[in-house]
Amino acid sequence: MITVNVDKAKGIAHEVRRAKRTEEFAPLDVKATIPSEAVAAEEARAAIRAKYETVQGNIDAAADVATLKTIVEGL
């Protein structure tokens, strides 16, 4: 029987979360340096931060691998 270490699985899920967050931030990092687009870019970045803050909490609260898989697949 194979057992999965949930804490290690959470670590992997957090790595996936960080990678997805970085991917979403990339185009906004450039726009944030353009004065005419900076405000809108920062608002979009704030929304992304809030989204991934929620995801982080969900990962930390997950009790099993199936829940983690659902969270990661939703990214």
PDB file of C-alpha atoms in Angstrom:
ATOM      1  CA  MET A   1       0.000   0.000   0.000  1.00  0.00           C
ATOM      2  CA  ILE A   2       1.282   3.441  -0.918  1.00  0.00           C
ATOM      3  CA  THR A   3       0.834   6.262   1.541  1.00  0.00           C
ATOM      4  CA  VAL A   4       1.391   9.903   0.738  1.00  0.00           C
ATOM      5  CA  ASN A   5       2.918  12.316   3.201  1.00  0.00           C
ATOM      6  CA  VAL A   6       0.340  15.114   3.259  1.00  0.00           C
ATOM      7  CA  ASP A   7       2.857  17.682   4.534  1.00  0.00           C
ATOM      8  CA  LYS A   8       5.188  16.984   1.616  1.00  0.00           C
ATOM      9  CA  ALA A   9       2.227  17.092  -0.772  1.00  0.00           C
ATOM     10  CA  LYS A  10       1.309  20.504   0.654  1.00  0.00           C
ATOM     11  CA  GLY A  11       4.865  21.664  -0.043  1.00  0.00           C
ATOM     12  CA  ILE A  12       4.541  20.559  -3.654  1.00  0.00           C
ATOM     13  CA  ALA A  13       1.144  22.254  -3.931  1.00  0.00           C
ATOM     14  CA  HIS A  14       2.686  25.477  -2.632  1.00  0.00           C
ATOM     15  CA  GLU A  15       5.424  25.237  -5.275  1.00  0.00           C
ATOM     16  CA  VAL A  16       2.761  24.913  -7.973  1.00  0.00           C
ATOM     17  CA  ARG A  17       0.872  27.867  -6.452  1.00  0.00           C
ATOM     18  CA  ARG A  18       4.002  30.030  -6.475  1.00  0.00           C
ATOM     19  CA  ALA A  19       4.760  29.128 -10.098  1.00  0.00           C
ATOM     20  CA  LYS A  20       1.208  29.960 -11.228  1.00  0.00           C
ATOM     21  CA  ARG A  21       1.267  33.239  -9.286  1.00  0.00           C
ATOM     22  CA  THR A  22       4.574  34.205 -10.880  1.00  0.00           C
ATOM     23  CA  GLU A  23       3.159  33.352 -14.301  1.00  0.00           C
ATOM     24  CA  GLU A  24       0.157  35.636 -13.724  1.00  0.00           C
ATOM     25  CA  PHE A  25       2.334  38.451 -12.380  1.00  0.00           C
ATOM     26  CA  ALA A  26       4.804  38.451 -15.300  1.00  0.00           C
ATOM     27  CA  PRO A  27       2.864  40.662 -17.750  1.00  0.00           C
ATOM     28  CA  LEU A  28       1.838  43.003 -14.950  1.00  0.00           C
ATOM     29  CA  ASP A  29       5.419  43.491 -13.798  1.00  0.00           C
ATOM     30  CA  VAL A  30       6.131  45.200 -17.109  1.00  0.00           C
ATOM     31  CA  LYS A  31       2.912  47.214 -17.127  1.00  0.00           C
ATOM     32  CA  ALA A  32       3.628  48.452 -13.599  1.00  0.00           C
ATOM     33  CA  THR A  33       6.667  50.289 -14.957  1.00  0.00           C
ATOM     34  CA  ILE A  34       4.616  52.188 -17.562  1.00  0.00           C
ATOM     35  CA  PRO A  35       3.187  55.314 -15.919  1.00  0.00           C
ATOM     36  CA  SER A  36      -0.088  55.290 -17.856  1.00  0.00           C
ATOM     37  CA  GLU A  37      -0.715  51.628 -16.942  1.00  0.00           C
ATOM     38  CA  ALA A  38       0.778  51.478 -13.452  1.00  0.00           C
ATOM     39  CA  VAL A  39      -2.429  52.037 -11.477  1.00  0.00           C
ATOM     40  CA  ALA A  40      -4.406  49.416 -13.393  1.00  0.00           C
ATOM     41  CA  ALA A  41      -1.496  46.989 -13.176  1.00  0.00           C
ATOM     42  CA  GLU A  42      -1.251  47.428  -9.413  1.00  0.00           C
ATOM     43  CA  GLU A  43      -4.994  46.842  -9.033  1.00  0.00           C
ATOM     44  CA  ALA A  44      -4.693  43.643 -11.051  1.00  0.00           C
ATOM     45  CA  ARG A  45      -1.692  42.590  -8.974  1.00  0.00           C
ATOM     46  CA  ALA A  46      -3.682  43.173  -5.774  1.00  0.00           C
ATOM     47  CA  ALA A  47      -6.448  40.912  -7.101  1.00  0.00           C
ATOM     48  CA  ILE A  48      -3.909  38.197  -7.915  1.00  0.00           C
ATOM     49  CA  ARG A  49      -2.369  38.515  -4.439  1.00  0.00           C
ATOM     50  CA  ALA A  50      -5.812  38.112  -2.840  1.00  0.00           C
ATOM     51  CA  LYS A  51      -6.609  35.093  -5.014  1.00  0.00           C
ATOM     52  CA  TYR A  52      -3.408  33.311  -4.121  1.00  0.00           C
ATOM     53  CA  GLU A  53      -3.678  34.245  -0.449  1.00  0.00           C
ATOM     54  CA  THR A  54      -6.955  32.322  -0.427  1.00  0.00           C
ATOM     55  CA  VAL A  55      -5.372  29.416  -2.304  1.00  0.00           C
ATOM     56  CA  GLN A  56      -2.513  29.347   0.197  1.00  0.00           C
ATOM     57  CA  GLY A  57      -4.970  29.124   3.073  1.00  0.00           C
ATOM     58  CA  ASN A  58      -6.866  26.348   1.323  1.00  0.00           C
ATOM     59  CA  ILE A  59      -3.661  24.379   0.807  1.00  0.00           C
ATOM     60  CA  ASP A  60      -2.646  24.806   4.441  1.00  0.00           C
ATOM     61  CA  ALA A  61      -6.086  23.667   5.607  1.00  0.00           C
ATOM     62  CA  ALA A  62      -6.295  20.636   3.305  1.00  0.00           C
ATOM     63  CA  ALA A  63      -6.579  17.390   5.210  1.00  0.00           C
ATOM     64  CA  ASP A  64      -5.887  14.971   2.376  1.00  0.00           C
ATOM     65  CA  VAL A  65      -4.237  14.570  -0.990  1.00  0.00           C
ATOM     66  CA  ALA A  66      -7.529  14.535  -2.894  1.00  0.00           C
ATOM     67  CA  THR A  67      -8.312  18.024  -1.609  1.00  0.00           C
ATOM     68  CA  LEU A  68      -4.840  19.245  -2.555  1.00  0.00           C
ATOM     69  CA  LYS A  69      -5.238  17.781  -6.034  1.00  0.00           C
ATOM     70  CA  THR A  70      -8.549  19.606  -6.478  1.00  0.00           C
ATOM     71  CA  ILE A  71      -6.996  22.890  -5.362  1.00  0.00           C
ATOM     72  CA  VAL A  72      -3.995  22.580  -7.676  1.00  0.00           C
ATOM     73  CA  GLU A  73      -6.106  21.530 -10.646  1.00  0.00           C
ATOM     74  CA  GLY A  74      -8.242  24.642 -10.099  1.00  0.00           C
ATOM     75  CA  LEU A  75      -5.272  26.908 -10.660  1.00  0.00           C
TER      76      LEU A  75
END
